[in-house]
Amino acid sequence: MSNWQTYHSSLTRYSDFGFSIDLSLMDIKDSFYSEMQPKIDRAFKDMLALEAGDIANPDEGRMVGHYWLRDADLAPNAEIKAQITEPLAALKKFADKVLNGDIAPPSGGRFENLLVIGIGGSALGPQFVYHALGADSKLQTFFFDNTDPAGIDRTLSEIGKGLNKTLCLVVSKSGGTPETRNGMLEAQEFFEDNKLDFSKHAVAITGEGSKLFNYAKDHNWLTTFPMEDWVGGRTSVMSTVGLVPAALQGIDIDAFLAGANHMDARTRSTEVTKNAAMQLALGWYHAGNGKGEKDMVVLPYKDSLALFSKYLQQLVMESLGKELDLDGKVVNQGIAVYGNKGSTDQHAYVQQLRDGVKNFFATFIEVRKGREGQSIEVDPGTTTADYLQGFLRGTRKALYESGRPSITISVQEVSPFTLGLLIALFERAVSFYASLVNINAYHQPGVEAGKKAATSFLELLNQVRGALTGWEKTADDIAEATDNDPEDVYHALVHLAANGEATLSEGTTPAEDTFKI
């Protein structure tokens, strides 16, 4: 079959949305689809059960309902439908009042800045949407997305004199997430140091009855919006987590939701050739032999989509990176995701992609429209948009000629609608792929293990603080006194010394280093 014929047979188009996905350079034989049919049938069945409200996260007894967020009529009962429609109406009213000045800072005028305080999906989703769609944002938006004090200081410095006109969204489902709580406390202290009442600037997005919910109520924050337990962080961008900041930025959230809803509807088709999400999942499976043997390199050829690879990194890797399958068998599944943007990467790691280790497949994101309005000719008859298209097509061809497969996903432009399409496409592909390889995409035991380990270190750190009294001591001295591992103690001591709580006198080896208050 010629490349042209392969292209015809490997392309899924939704022409009314200006969307297509092309798997012609994945070298998938027709026999693959027939061999996969039993697994495909199961994946379609699993998706129906998921959308109907089956318990998808047995570790926590939770349903997974992010698909209902863009079509509340799919919700399994009236109570859950109301949990979608009522907050959506409320957040629109709140955003309108903020943007027209009815809800205003105590210093007068209108809110001009937005500070989003969250971690993981509670920050990454809003960051991605803002970077993609917020060029004309009504509120300049900043993020605390880590518990790095230097990063917090830098963000506060960027806000600068605009602090008195800054609205703060604190986002945490449980209200006990340490990174978010730390960011909130840092922000609150900074506001108070600048003689500003933080409560008059603060909004909570959290679970009803959570620690953050109660704190916001007790301190008379402006308002709270709910986060439901059937929405996971990595799929929360179309819940209040993503919609509140987007609405405050003036982004058309109805179009955003509509794009996702339309992709959901199209990818409920059980005809594989017409189901873009199933095609994408099967491409992943084929590339990595159903075992994640190849990394996924995401190359969006548009500056506004530069955070797409980072967003997909969380969505795909947290969902698919699992030690055990649904039968309890050790499988160590997952797909590693990395990338940046084209054509920037023509001058970075594309060299290795073309000539180095064949341990990946590429996913090109094509945006057909270059810009609004006319473009100058940078060469006779050639615009910057022509160059961008040339680099995409050239890189794609060069990789394939060197035995590197790729998928190409195309949209007409970056808009709220098309961003909704793209997010929903990958969300559904993740669900399908998880079924194809027999894992649970909706729990995260590895993340929980990391949180527990961090808590253990903090407990150790306080023990070390308490034992670091009197004369100079080594890590072995304190380890013996506190019954802890000396290396763990040593790292705690170095941390205390680096942050001015102790002094360090270096020996010839770490074991001979001494510390004192």
XYZ file of N, CA and C in Angstrom, residues 233-335:
309
model
N -7.755 14.785 40.722
C -6.989 15.993 40.440
C -6.549 16.117 38.997
N -6.065 15.023 38.417
C -5.531 15.086 37.052
C -6.620 15.200 35.995
N -7.883 15.024 36.399
C -8.999 15.202 35.462
C -9.965 16.271 35.975
N -9.435 17.247 36.702
C -10.302 18.227 37.371
C -10.396 19.562 36.653
N -9.758 19.689 35.485
C -9.667 20.999 34.849
C -11.036 21.511 34.387
N -12.022 20.614 34.223
C -13.361 21.061 33.838
C -14.332 21.063 35.002
N -13.781 20.933 36.206
C -14.561 21.124 37.425
C -14.333 22.545 37.910
N -14.776 22.854 39.110
C -14.531 24.180 39.682
C -13.047 24.515 39.719
N -12.201 23.489 39.817
C -10.749 23.708 39.879
C -10.258 24.504 38.680
N -10.704 24.134 37.496
C -10.280 24.836 36.297
C -11.229 25.919 35.843
N -12.516 25.736 36.122
C -13.505 26.670 35.586
C -13.561 27.980 36.355
N -13.327 27.959 37.665
C -13.344 29.218 38.423
C -12.252 30.159 37.917
N -10.979 29.735 37.876
C -9.975 30.669 37.342
C -10.219 31.033 35.881
N -10.665 30.088 35.062
C -10.903 30.395 33.648
C -12.000 31.445 33.490
N -13.078 31.311 34.257
C -14.161 32.286 34.187
C -13.681 33.663 34.648
N -12.848 33.691 35.685
C -12.312 34.967 36.172
C -11.374 35.606 35.147
N -10.757 34.790 34.312
C -9.872 35.309 33.268
C -10.650 35.758 32.030
N -11.968 35.496 32.026
C -12.787 35.888 30.886
C -12.790 34.875 29.759
N -12.320 33.655 30.027
C -12.302 32.592 29.018
C -13.711 32.036 28.857
N -14.082 31.687 27.649
C -15.419 31.150 27.361
C -15.488 29.706 27.847
N -15.919 29.515 29.084
C -15.931 28.168 29.658
C -17.038 27.305 29.066
N -18.099 27.917 28.554
C -19.144 27.121 27.899
C -18.592 26.459 26.638
N -17.800 27.198 25.858
C -17.187 26.622 24.664
C -16.158 25.557 25.034
N -15.430 25.783 26.110
C -14.445 24.814 26.610
C -15.124 23.487 26.957
N -16.212 23.570 27.705
C -16.967 22.373 28.067
C -17.601 21.726 26.840
N -18.082 22.548 25.919
C -18.722 22.008 24.717
C -17.734 21.211 23.875
N -16.501 21.700 23.761
C -15.493 20.965 23.008
C -15.263 19.580 23.583
N -15.147 19.511 24.907
C -14.950 18.213 25.562
C -16.170 17.321 25.383
N -17.351 17.908 25.513
C -18.589 17.141 25.372
C -18.704 16.531 23.970
N -18.342 17.312 22.965
C -18.418 16.800 21.594
C -17.403 15.681 21.359
N -16.196 15.830 21.918
C -15.219 14.746 21.762
C -15.691 13.492 22.496
N -16.251 13.670 23.686
C -16.809 12.526 24.408
C -17.840 11.799 23.555
N -18.745 12.572 22.952
C -19.834 11.976 22.181
C -19.294 11.206 20.975
N -18.334 11.808 20.256
C -17.791 11.136 19.076
C -17.035 9.860 19.461
N -16.384 9.882 20.616
C -15.548 8.739 20.988
C -16.307 7.722 21.847
N -17.629 7.824 21.833
C -18.454 6.730 22.339
C -18.779 5.741 21.217
N -18.416 6.081 20.001
C -18.638 5.184 18.874
C -17.841 3.903 19.074
N -18.483 2.771 18.803
C -17.775 1.488 18.890
C -17.171 1.093 17.541
N -17.257 1.982 16.570
C -16.592 1.756 15.280
C -15.182 2.343 15.396
N -14.208 1.463 15.492
C -12.851 1.869 15.843
C -12.303 2.931 14.908
N -12.564 2.816 13.628
C -12.001 3.769 12.668
C -12.581 5.169 12.817
N -13.689 5.291 13.532
C -14.313 6.599 13.743
C -14.126 7.115 15.169
N -13.394 6.372 15.965
C -13.217 6.730 17.371
C -11.779 7.197 17.586
N -11.581 8.508 17.626
C -10.231 9.075 17.712
C -9.512 8.667 18.988
N -10.233 8.601 20.113
C -9.593 8.245 21.378
C -9.150 6.788 21.381
N -9.965 5.896 20.834
C -9.553 4.498 20.735
C -8.382 4.348 19.778
N -8.394 5.105 18.673
C -7.264 5.080 17.753
C -5.979 5.503 18.464
N -6.074 6.544 19.274
C -4.909 7.029 20.001
C -4.410 5.971 20.984
N -5.327 5.370 21.725
C -4.950 4.338 22.694
C -4.317 3.134 22.000
N -4.862 2.745 20.865
C -4.293 1.618 20.125
C -2.914 1.965 19.561
N -2.723 3.226 19.181
C -1.398 3.662 18.746
C -0.381 3.515 19.860
N -0.772 3.916 21.079
C 0.115 3.752 22.238
C 0.440 2.276 22.477
N -0.595 1.458 22.418
C -0.423 0.034 22.673
C 0.529 -0.580 21.644
N 0.303 -0.265 20.367
C 1.132 -0.816 19.297
C 2.579 -0.359 19.445
N 2.791 0.922 19.741
C 4.149 1.462 19.835
C 4.948 0.785 20.937
N 4.295 0.512 22.067
C 5.005 -0.043 23.217
C 4.707 -1.499 23.501
N 4.109 -2.210 22.520
C 3.762 -3.623 22.703
C 2.888 -3.861 23.929
N 2.073 -2.884 24.260
C 1.187 -3.021 25.409
C 1.914 -3.041 26.731
N 3.192 -2.661 26.722
C 4.005 -2.715 27.942
C 4.736 -1.401 28.211
N 4.393 -0.368 27.450
C 5.055 0.918 27.653
C 6.523 0.901 27.292
N 6.889 0.098 26.286
C 8.303 -0.031 25.925
C 8.852 1.199 25.214
N 7.982 2.087 24.764
C 8.428 3.316 24.103
C 7.878 4.533 24.840
N 8.708 5.561 24.980
C 8.283 6.831 25.558
C 7.417 7.584 24.549
N 6.611 8.497 25.049
C 5.811 9.370 24.180
C 6.382 10.788 24.236
N 6.869 11.266 23.099
C 7.385 12.631 22.989
C 6.295 13.504 22.381
N 5.843 14.492 23.126
C 4.750 15.365 22.682
C 5.339 16.657 22.131
N 5.035 16.955 20.874
C 5.592 18.126 20.201
C 4.469 19.000 19.658
N 3.952 19.933 20.464
C 2.947 20.872 19.952
C 3.624 22.006 19.185
N 3.187 22.231 17.964
C 3.763 23.295 17.143
C 2.928 24.560 17.310
N 2.934 25.074 18.540
C 2.245 26.322 18.859
C 2.707 26.762 20.233
N 3.152 28.010 20.356
C 3.648 28.495 21.634
C 2.614 28.364 22.749
N 1.352 28.616 22.424
C 0.317 28.602 23.458
C 0.076 27.205 24.023
N 0.563 26.171 23.347
C 0.408 24.802 23.832
C 1.696 24.258 24.436
N 2.606 25.147 24.804
C 3.902 24.714 25.328
C 3.773 23.869 26.598
N 2.721 24.094 27.393
C 2.545 23.317 28.629
C 1.780 22.019 28.408
N 1.413 21.724 27.167
C 0.613 20.529 26.912
C 1.359 19.264 27.317
N 2.647 19.195 26.996
C 3.406 17.993 27.347
C 3.482 17.819 28.859
N 3.616 18.919 29.589
C 3.653 18.848 31.050
C 2.304 18.409 31.604
N 1.225 18.928 31.026
C -0.119 18.536 31.442
C -0.345 17.050 31.171
N 0.057 16.591 29.982
C -0.132 15.184 29.631
C 0.783 14.276 30.439
N 1.901 14.795 30.856
C 2.808 14.017 31.697
C 2.083 13.559 32.953
N 1.373 14.475 33.605
C 0.628 14.077 34.795
C -0.541 13.170 34.447
N -1.342 13.570 33.454
C -2.525 12.794 33.106
C -2.166 11.350 32.751
N -1.172 11.178 31.902
C -0.823 9.844 31.407
C -0.021 9.059 32.429
N 1.011 9.667 33.007
C 1.917 8.908 33.861
C 1.308 8.580 35.218
N 0.523 9.497 35.783
C -0.128 9.185 37.056
C -1.237 8.161 36.865
N -1.875 8.200 35.704
C -2.967 7.271 35.444
C -2.463 5.876 35.076
N -1.407 5.805 34.274
C -0.991 4.520 33.706
C 0.229 3.909 34.385
N 0.924 4.657 35.194
C 2.119 4.131 35.854
C 1.750 3.300 37.077
N 1.523 2.002 36.882
C 1.026 1.133 37.958
C 1.868 -0.144 38.062
N 2.114 -0.559 39.293
C 2.876 -1.781 39.532
C 2.050 -3.034 39.254
N 0.784 -3.028 39.686
C -0.066 -4.213 39.598
C -1.188 -4.013 38.588
N -1.584 -5.097 37.926
C -2.768 -5.018 37.079
C -4.012 -5.341 37.903
N -5.152 -5.398 37.265
C -6.411 -5.605 37.989
C -6.518 -6.993 38.596
N -5.665 -7.910 38.166
C -5.657 -9.266 38.723
C -4.611 -9.437 39.815
N -3.937 -8.336 40.176
C -2.919 -8.399 41.212
C -1.558 -8.856 40.727
N -1.380 -8.969 39.422
C -0.114 -9.410 38.839
C 0.829 -8.211 38.698
N 2.113 -8.406 39.005
C 3.099 -7.340 38.837
C 3.358 -7.126 37.350
N 3.053 -5.936 36.870
C 3.212 -5.622 35.438
C 4.067 -4.375 35.209
N 4.184 -3.511 36.210
C 4.963 -2.260 36.075
C 4.654 -1.545 34.770
N 3.379 -1.180 34.624
C 2.904 -0.511 33.417
C 3.194 0.986 33.457
N 3.096 1.596 32.281
C 3.220 3.048 32.199
C 3.735 3.483 30.845
N 3.564 4.759 30.545
C 4.147 5.376 29.351
C 4.824 6.667 29.801
